[in-house]
């Protein structure tokens, strides 16, 4: 497929779960690709995966980017332990690239940032380091990434996108580039800030909806109402309802992180996002709520929490992947240890951080089990097996198992809202 006349070579800075799929997509669309990353281990792994004839070359040399027409930044934008945005990696990448920024290049930021960051943080570093003027000498656009790790259906090649530009020409050139990758599935926004705001709004929307059902779960558990059944009932309404489900917490590098970008940015303008902050507090409280369910269950069995062995199954933040960033599992473990319990963890996707290597070892001597991640591999945890292992309490942090099956086996079952 021929690329548009303006672009032949694309540079991608940051070859993680966002940048690398973009490299592959651009190569399939006929571009030559220069991938740059600072992580040697990652570069070695990627180099092994590349066939010699590949249109993609990877390395840590930013000077290679002076010959490309488009440079896309796909670097991490985490938050600090105080939940404040950390633009360190983005600023470092801009400083490394700026000396090689050339007249006429199109620079795009895909990393998730709050409104204002592209223009107020990225642009000044690029201009200072290159002596060029954004909008006049080079174009600058923001096209927020929407990669959904582990999603079987949606990927870099078919997820619709939005894009905003520093000026009209930046927007037009950015649209031309992304339409060469995705066809018409690219919506132009009126500004960089609008494009930055779209991504934050998408993910804050999800966080507040999860907080809503988490609060319902805590309320309904006092009324003997199964919140999952109620949500599934509400979801029979074919319009104006979008089901979310309660759980032991909200993990990942998107949903629990992105709202803080908006909260912190608005604070600088004197506005407090009370609602977003409340939703964040509520979702973060689910790990303690889950540990409390363990205490309740063991109490019913007249077993003290102190020195009792408890197995936490699942460290990844969602099923079927090994990513454990911001995973609530670690908060649950901390909360249980504060009760004086002896916690054993097991996640087949995160072996390096698991205390043991098998489900059997995790259950051995455990009086309580917490299911924190709904990996398919945990389906084998059947009630009889639990009973034989001496498990007395099961806290189902993802409402993953059949409550009835465990209760019939004489195991005290506590779900999240059921
Ligand atoms: N979670 C709940 N209840 C829910 C949904 C999720 O407790 O109803 C929890 C999950 O267990 C997990 C966390 O929230 O710990 C995040 O889950 P997620 O399904 O939102 O997964 P992410 O973090 O991979 O979110 C990504 C996001 N994609 C991008 O930012 C590009 C998000 O916008 C998508 O909506 C989401 O995937 C998706 O729909 O799968």
PDB file of N, CA, C and O in Angstrom, residues 1-3 8 10 12 17-33 50 55-56 72 110 143 147 154-161 177-183 185-186:
ATOM      1  N   UNK A   1       0.848  -1.198   0.000  1.00  0.00           N
ATOM      2  CA  UNK A   1       0.000   0.000   0.000  1.00  0.00           C
ATOM      3  C   UNK A   1       0.884   1.250   0.000  1.00  0.00           C
ATOM      4  O   UNK A   1       1.844   1.321   0.716  1.00  0.00           O
ATOM      5  N   UNK A   2       0.553   2.238  -0.863  1.00  0.00           N
ATOM      6  CA  UNK A   2       1.405   3.420  -0.906  1.00  0.00           C
ATOM      7  C   UNK A   2       1.086   4.370   0.247  1.00  0.00           C
ATOM      8  O   UNK A   2      -0.059   4.583   0.607  1.00  0.00           O
ATOM      9  N   UNK A   3       2.121   4.908   0.850  1.00  0.00           N
ATOM     10  CA  UNK A   3       1.824   5.879   1.921  1.00  0.00           C
ATOM     11  C   UNK A   3       1.484   7.209   1.232  1.00  0.00           C
ATOM     12  O   UNK A   3       1.813   7.409   0.067  1.00  0.00           O
ATOM     13  N   UNK A   8       6.999   9.071   4.521  1.00  0.00           N
ATOM     14  CA  UNK A   8       7.509   7.749   4.129  1.00  0.00           C
ATOM     15  C   UNK A   8       8.072   7.015   5.350  1.00  0.00           C
ATOM     16  O   UNK A   8       7.945   5.826   5.462  1.00  0.00           O
ATOM     17  N   UNK A  10       8.388   6.744   9.607  1.00  0.00           N
ATOM     18  CA  UNK A  10       7.793   7.117  10.896  1.00  0.00           C
ATOM     19  C   UNK A  10       8.777   6.772  12.015  1.00  0.00           C
ATOM     20  O   UNK A  10       9.384   5.696  11.982  1.00  0.00           O
ATOM     21  N   UNK A  12       9.030   6.169  16.154  1.00  0.00           N
ATOM     22  CA  UNK A  12       8.189   5.932  17.337  1.00  0.00           C
ATOM     23  C   UNK A  12       9.103   5.889  18.559  1.00  0.00           C
ATOM     24  O   UNK A  12      10.061   5.094  18.601  1.00  0.00           O
ATOM     25  N   UNK A  17       3.478  -1.307  25.105  1.00  0.00           N
ATOM     26  CA  UNK A  17       2.207  -1.896  24.634  1.00  0.00           C
ATOM     27  C   UNK A  17       1.456  -0.930  23.725  1.00  0.00           C
ATOM     28  O   UNK A  17       0.490  -1.289  23.083  1.00  0.00           O
ATOM     29  N   UNK A  18       1.916   0.353  23.670  1.00  0.00           N
ATOM     30  CA  UNK A  18       1.282   1.305  22.742  1.00  0.00           C
ATOM     31  C   UNK A  18       2.170   1.483  21.507  1.00  0.00           C
ATOM     32  O   UNK A  18       1.726   1.328  20.365  1.00  0.00           O
ATOM     33  N   UNK A  19       3.467   1.771  21.735  1.00  0.00           N
ATOM     34  CA  UNK A  19       4.372   2.107  20.634  1.00  0.00           C
ATOM     35  C   UNK A  19       4.637   0.949  19.691  1.00  0.00           C
ATOM     36  O   UNK A  19       4.672   1.139  18.467  1.00  0.00           O
ATOM     37  N   UNK A  20       4.774  -0.257  20.257  1.00  0.00           N
ATOM     38  CA  UNK A  20       5.161  -1.364  19.394  1.00  0.00           C
ATOM     39  C   UNK A  20       4.045  -1.750  18.409  1.00  0.00           C
ATOM     40  O   UNK A  20       4.274  -1.869  17.203  1.00  0.00           O
ATOM     41  N   UNK A  21       2.780  -1.854  18.875  1.00  0.00           N
ATOM     42  CA  UNK A  21       1.708  -2.110  17.892  1.00  0.00           C
ATOM     43  C   UNK A  21       1.615  -1.018  16.821  1.00  0.00           C
ATOM     44  O   UNK A  21       1.285  -1.286  15.672  1.00  0.00           O
ATOM     45  N   UNK A  22       1.973   0.217  17.194  1.00  0.00           N
ATOM     46  CA  UNK A  22       1.943   1.315  16.206  1.00  0.00           C
ATOM     47  C   UNK A  22       3.039   1.091  15.164  1.00  0.00           C
ATOM     48  O   UNK A  22       2.815   1.273  13.960  1.00  0.00           O
ATOM     49  N   UNK A  23       4.230   0.640  15.606  1.00  0.00           N
ATOM     50  CA  UNK A  23       5.326   0.335  14.659  1.00  0.00           C
ATOM     51  C   UNK A  23       4.860  -0.730  13.652  1.00  0.00           C
ATOM     52  O   UNK A  23       5.033  -0.584  12.436  1.00  0.00           O
ATOM     53  N   UNK A  24       4.257  -1.781  14.196  1.00  0.00           N
ATOM     54  CA  UNK A  24       3.824  -2.898  13.332  1.00  0.00           C
ATOM     55  C   UNK A  24       2.747  -2.434  12.349  1.00  0.00           C
ATOM     56  O   UNK A  24       2.783  -2.756  11.161  1.00  0.00           O
ATOM     57  N   UNK A  25       1.803  -1.631  12.853  1.00  0.00           N
ATOM     58  CA  UNK A  25       0.727  -1.143  11.982  1.00  0.00           C
ATOM     59  C   UNK A  25       1.298  -0.256  10.872  1.00  0.00           C
ATOM     60  O   UNK A  25       0.981  -0.427   9.681  1.00  0.00           O
ATOM     61  N   UNK A  26       2.186   0.672  11.236  1.00  0.00           N
ATOM     62  CA  UNK A  26       2.768   1.578  10.228  1.00  0.00           C
ATOM     63  C   UNK A  26       3.537   0.773   9.176  1.00  0.00           C
ATOM     64  O   UNK A  26       3.441   1.046   7.967  1.00  0.00           O
ATOM     65  N   UNK A  27       4.245  -0.261   9.609  1.00  0.00           N
ATOM     66  CA  UNK A  27       5.013  -1.096   8.651  1.00  0.00           C
ATOM     67  C   UNK A  27       4.062  -1.795   7.690  1.00  0.00           C
ATOM     68  O   UNK A  27       4.293  -1.836   6.484  1.00  0.00           O
ATOM     69  N   UNK A  28       2.912  -2.285   8.217  1.00  0.00           N
ATOM     70  CA  UNK A  28       1.977  -2.976   7.298  1.00  0.00           C
ATOM     71  C   UNK A  28       1.374  -1.973   6.310  1.00  0.00           C
ATOM     72  O   UNK A  28       0.876  -2.350   5.261  1.00  0.00           O
ATOM     73  N   UNK A  29       1.399  -0.690   6.648  1.00  0.00           N
ATOM     74  CA  UNK A  29       0.800   0.301   5.743  1.00  0.00           C
ATOM     75  C   UNK A  29       1.843   0.890   4.795  1.00  0.00           C
ATOM     76  O   UNK A  29       1.625   1.902   4.132  1.00  0.00           O
ATOM     77  N   UNK A  30       3.070   0.305   4.818  1.00  0.00           N
ATOM     78  CA  UNK A  30       4.066   0.704   3.821  1.00  0.00           C
ATOM     79  C   UNK A  30       5.122   1.667   4.324  1.00  0.00           C
ATOM     80  O   UNK A  30       6.011   2.060   3.585  1.00  0.00           O
ATOM     81  N   UNK A  31       5.024   2.072   5.606  1.00  0.00           N
ATOM     82  CA  UNK A  31       6.041   2.991   6.125  1.00  0.00           C
ATOM     83  C   UNK A  31       7.308   2.234   6.502  1.00  0.00           C
ATOM     84  O   UNK A  31       7.244   1.070   6.907  1.00  0.00           O
ATOM     85  N   UNK A  32       8.439   2.931   6.397  1.00  0.00           N
ATOM     86  CA  UNK A  32       9.641   2.461   7.075  1.00  0.00           C
ATOM     87  C   UNK A  32       9.535   2.987   8.499  1.00  0.00           C
ATOM     88  O   UNK A  32       8.968   4.080   8.717  1.00  0.00           O
ATOM     89  N   UNK A  33       9.992   2.229   9.488  1.00  0.00           N
ATOM     90  CA  UNK A  33       9.801   2.641  10.889  1.00  0.00           C
ATOM     91  C   UNK A  33      11.136   2.638  11.645  1.00  0.00           C
ATOM     92  O   UNK A  33      11.891   1.674  11.567  1.00  0.00           O
ATOM     93  N   UNK A  50      12.278  -9.368  15.117  1.00  0.00           N
ATOM     94  CA  UNK A  50      12.194  -8.734  13.789  1.00  0.00           C
ATOM     95  C   UNK A  50      12.877  -9.607  12.735  1.00  0.00           C
ATOM     96  O   UNK A  50      13.988 -10.045  12.915  1.00  0.00           O
ATOM     97  N   UNK A  55      10.613  -3.803   7.817  1.00  0.00           N
ATOM     98  CA  UNK A  55      10.694  -2.368   7.516  1.00  0.00           C
ATOM     99  C   UNK A  55      10.987  -1.598   8.809  1.00  0.00           C
ATOM    100  O   UNK A  55      11.010  -0.383   8.816  1.00  0.00           O
ATOM    101  N   UNK A  56      11.121  -2.359   9.910  1.00  0.00           N
ATOM    102  CA  UNK A  56      11.258  -1.692  11.203  1.00  0.00           C
ATOM    103  C   UNK A  56      12.683  -1.874  11.706  1.00  0.00           C
ATOM    104  O   UNK A  56      13.210  -2.989  11.665  1.00  0.00           O
ATOM    105  N   UNK A  72       6.323   9.907  16.716  1.00  0.00           N
ATOM    106  CA  UNK A  72       5.200   9.681  17.649  1.00  0.00           C
ATOM    107  C   UNK A  72       5.765   9.294  19.017  1.00  0.00           C
ATOM    108  O   UNK A  72       6.534   8.332  19.127  1.00  0.00           O
ATOM    109  N   UNK A 110       1.036  10.456  21.829  1.00  0.00           N
ATOM    110  CA  UNK A 110      -0.066   9.498  22.029  1.00  0.00           C
ATOM    111  C   UNK A 110      -0.270   9.218  23.522  1.00  0.00           C
ATOM    112  O   UNK A 110      -1.335   8.758  23.930  1.00  0.00           O
ATOM    113  N   UNK A 143      -2.808  12.640  19.737  1.00  0.00           N
ATOM    114  CA  UNK A 143      -3.760  11.584  19.339  1.00  0.00           C
ATOM    115  C   UNK A 143      -3.733  10.537  20.453  1.00  0.00           C
ATOM    116  O   UNK A 143      -2.898   9.634  20.457  1.00  0.00           O
ATOM    117  N   UNK A 147      -5.149   1.773  23.346  1.00  0.00           N
ATOM    118  CA  UNK A 147      -4.837   0.326  23.317  1.00  0.00           C
ATOM    119  C   UNK A 147      -5.445  -0.337  24.553  1.00  0.00           C
ATOM    120  O   UNK A 147      -5.348   0.185  25.661  1.00  0.00           O
ATOM    121  N   UNK A 154     -10.460  -5.417  19.794  1.00  0.00           N
ATOM    122  CA  UNK A 154     -10.027  -4.064  19.453  1.00  0.00           C
ATOM    123  C   UNK A 154      -8.504  -3.952  19.537  1.00  0.00           C
ATOM    124  O   UNK A 154      -7.903  -4.343  20.535  1.00  0.00           O
ATOM    125  N   UNK A 155      -7.917  -3.409  18.472  1.00  0.00           N
ATOM    126  CA  UNK A 155      -6.440  -3.274  18.454  1.00  0.00           C
ATOM    127  C   UNK A 155      -6.027  -2.005  17.708  1.00  0.00           C
ATOM    128  O   UNK A 155      -6.895  -1.267  17.214  1.00  0.00           O
ATOM    129  N   UNK A 156      -4.734  -1.784  17.607  1.00  0.00           N
ATOM    130  CA  UNK A 156      -4.230  -0.521  17.029  1.00  0.00           C
ATOM    131  C   UNK A 156      -4.783  -0.278  15.629  1.00  0.00           C
ATOM    132  O   UNK A 156      -4.949   0.870  15.207  1.00  0.00           O
ATOM    133  N   UNK A 157      -5.121  -1.346  14.923  1.00  0.00           N
ATOM    134  CA  UNK A 157      -5.534  -1.187  13.513  1.00  0.00           C
ATOM    135  C   UNK A 157      -7.009  -0.838  13.364  1.00  0.00           C
ATOM    136  O   UNK A 157      -7.442  -0.359  12.318  1.00  0.00           O
ATOM    137  N   UNK A 158      -7.837  -1.089  14.419  1.00  0.00           N
ATOM    138  CA  UNK A 158      -9.283  -0.855  14.193  1.00  0.00           C
ATOM    139  C   UNK A 158      -9.936   0.018  15.267  1.00  0.00           C
ATOM    140  O   UNK A 158     -11.143   0.267  15.216  1.00  0.00           O
ATOM    141  N   UNK A 159      -9.165   0.478  16.238  1.00  0.00           N
ATOM    142  CA  UNK A 159      -9.792   1.330  17.265  1.00  0.00           C
ATOM    143  C   UNK A 159      -9.909   2.750  16.696  1.00  0.00           C
ATOM    144  O   UNK A 159      -8.907   3.331  16.256  1.00  0.00           O
ATOM    145  N   UNK A 160     -11.133   3.328  16.697  1.00  0.00           N
ATOM    146  CA  UNK A 160     -11.264   4.710  16.224  1.00  0.00           C
ATOM    147  C   UNK A 160     -10.447   5.660  17.117  1.00  0.00           C
ATOM    148  O   UNK A 160     -10.212   5.339  18.296  1.00  0.00           O
ATOM    149  N   UNK A 161     -10.001   6.776  16.545  1.00  0.00           N
ATOM    150  CA  UNK A 161      -9.166   7.704  17.285  1.00  0.00           C
ATOM    151  C   UNK A 161      -9.697   9.129  17.190  1.00  0.00           C
ATOM    152  O   UNK A 161     -10.527   9.431  16.329  1.00  0.00           O
ATOM    153  N   UNK A 177      -1.861  11.568   8.465  1.00  0.00           N
ATOM    154  CA  UNK A 177      -1.060  10.412   8.913  1.00  0.00           C
ATOM    155  C   UNK A 177      -1.961   9.309   9.478  1.00  0.00           C
ATOM    156  O   UNK A 177      -1.901   8.148   9.065  1.00  0.00           O
ATOM    157  N   UNK A 178      -2.850   9.673  10.417  1.00  0.00           N
ATOM    158  CA  UNK A 178      -3.650   8.617  11.065  1.00  0.00           C
ATOM    159  C   UNK A 178      -4.684   8.031  10.111  1.00  0.00           C
ATOM    160  O   UNK A 178      -5.036   6.853  10.210  1.00  0.00           O
ATOM    161  N   UNK A 179      -5.151   8.843   9.158  1.00  0.00           N
ATOM    162  CA  UNK A 179      -6.100   8.260   8.185  1.00  0.00           C
ATOM    163  C   UNK A 179      -5.382   7.286   7.250  1.00  0.00           C
ATOM    164  O   UNK A 179      -5.980   6.331   6.763  1.00  0.00           O
ATOM    165  N   UNK A 180      -4.071   7.490   7.092  1.00  0.00           N
ATOM    166  CA  UNK A 180      -3.326   6.519   6.249  1.00  0.00           C
ATOM    167  C   UNK A 180      -3.208   5.183   6.986  1.00  0.00           C
ATOM    168  O   UNK A 180      -2.992   4.127   6.404  1.00  0.00           O
ATOM    169  N   UNK A 181      -3.386   5.230   8.327  1.00  0.00           N
ATOM    170  CA  UNK A 181      -3.309   3.973   9.111  1.00  0.00           C
ATOM    171  C   UNK A 181      -4.701   3.376   9.340  1.00  0.00           C
ATOM    172  O   UNK A 181      -4.872   2.162   9.379  1.00  0.00           O
ATOM    173  N   UNK A 182      -5.694   4.265   9.553  1.00  0.00           N
ATOM    174  CA  UNK A 182      -6.992   3.789  10.051  1.00  0.00           C
ATOM    175  C   UNK A 182      -8.165   4.115   9.135  1.00  0.00           C
ATOM    176  O   UNK A 182      -9.319   3.873   9.494  1.00  0.00           O
ATOM    177  N   UNK A 183      -7.886   4.747   8.001  1.00  0.00           N
ATOM    178  CA  UNK A 183      -9.014   5.155   7.151  1.00  0.00           C
ATOM    179  C   UNK A 183      -9.760   6.293   7.836  1.00  0.00           C
ATOM    180  O   UNK A 183      -9.167   7.093   8.561  1.00  0.00           O
ATOM    181  N   UNK A 185     -11.611   6.448  10.335  1.00  0.00           N
ATOM    182  CA  UNK A 185     -11.917   6.301  11.776  1.00  0.00           C
ATOM    183  C   UNK A 185     -11.159   7.273  12.676  1.00  0.00           C
ATOM    184  O   UNK A 185     -10.735   6.911  13.761  1.00  0.00           O
ATOM    185  N   UNK A 186     -10.985   8.508  12.190  1.00  0.00           N
ATOM    186  CA  UNK A 186     -10.216   9.481  12.986  1.00  0.00           C
ATOM    187  C   UNK A 186     -11.023  10.778  13.067  1.00  0.00           C
ATOM    188  O   UNK A 186     -11.342  11.374  12.032  1.00  0.00           O
TER     189      UNK A 186
END
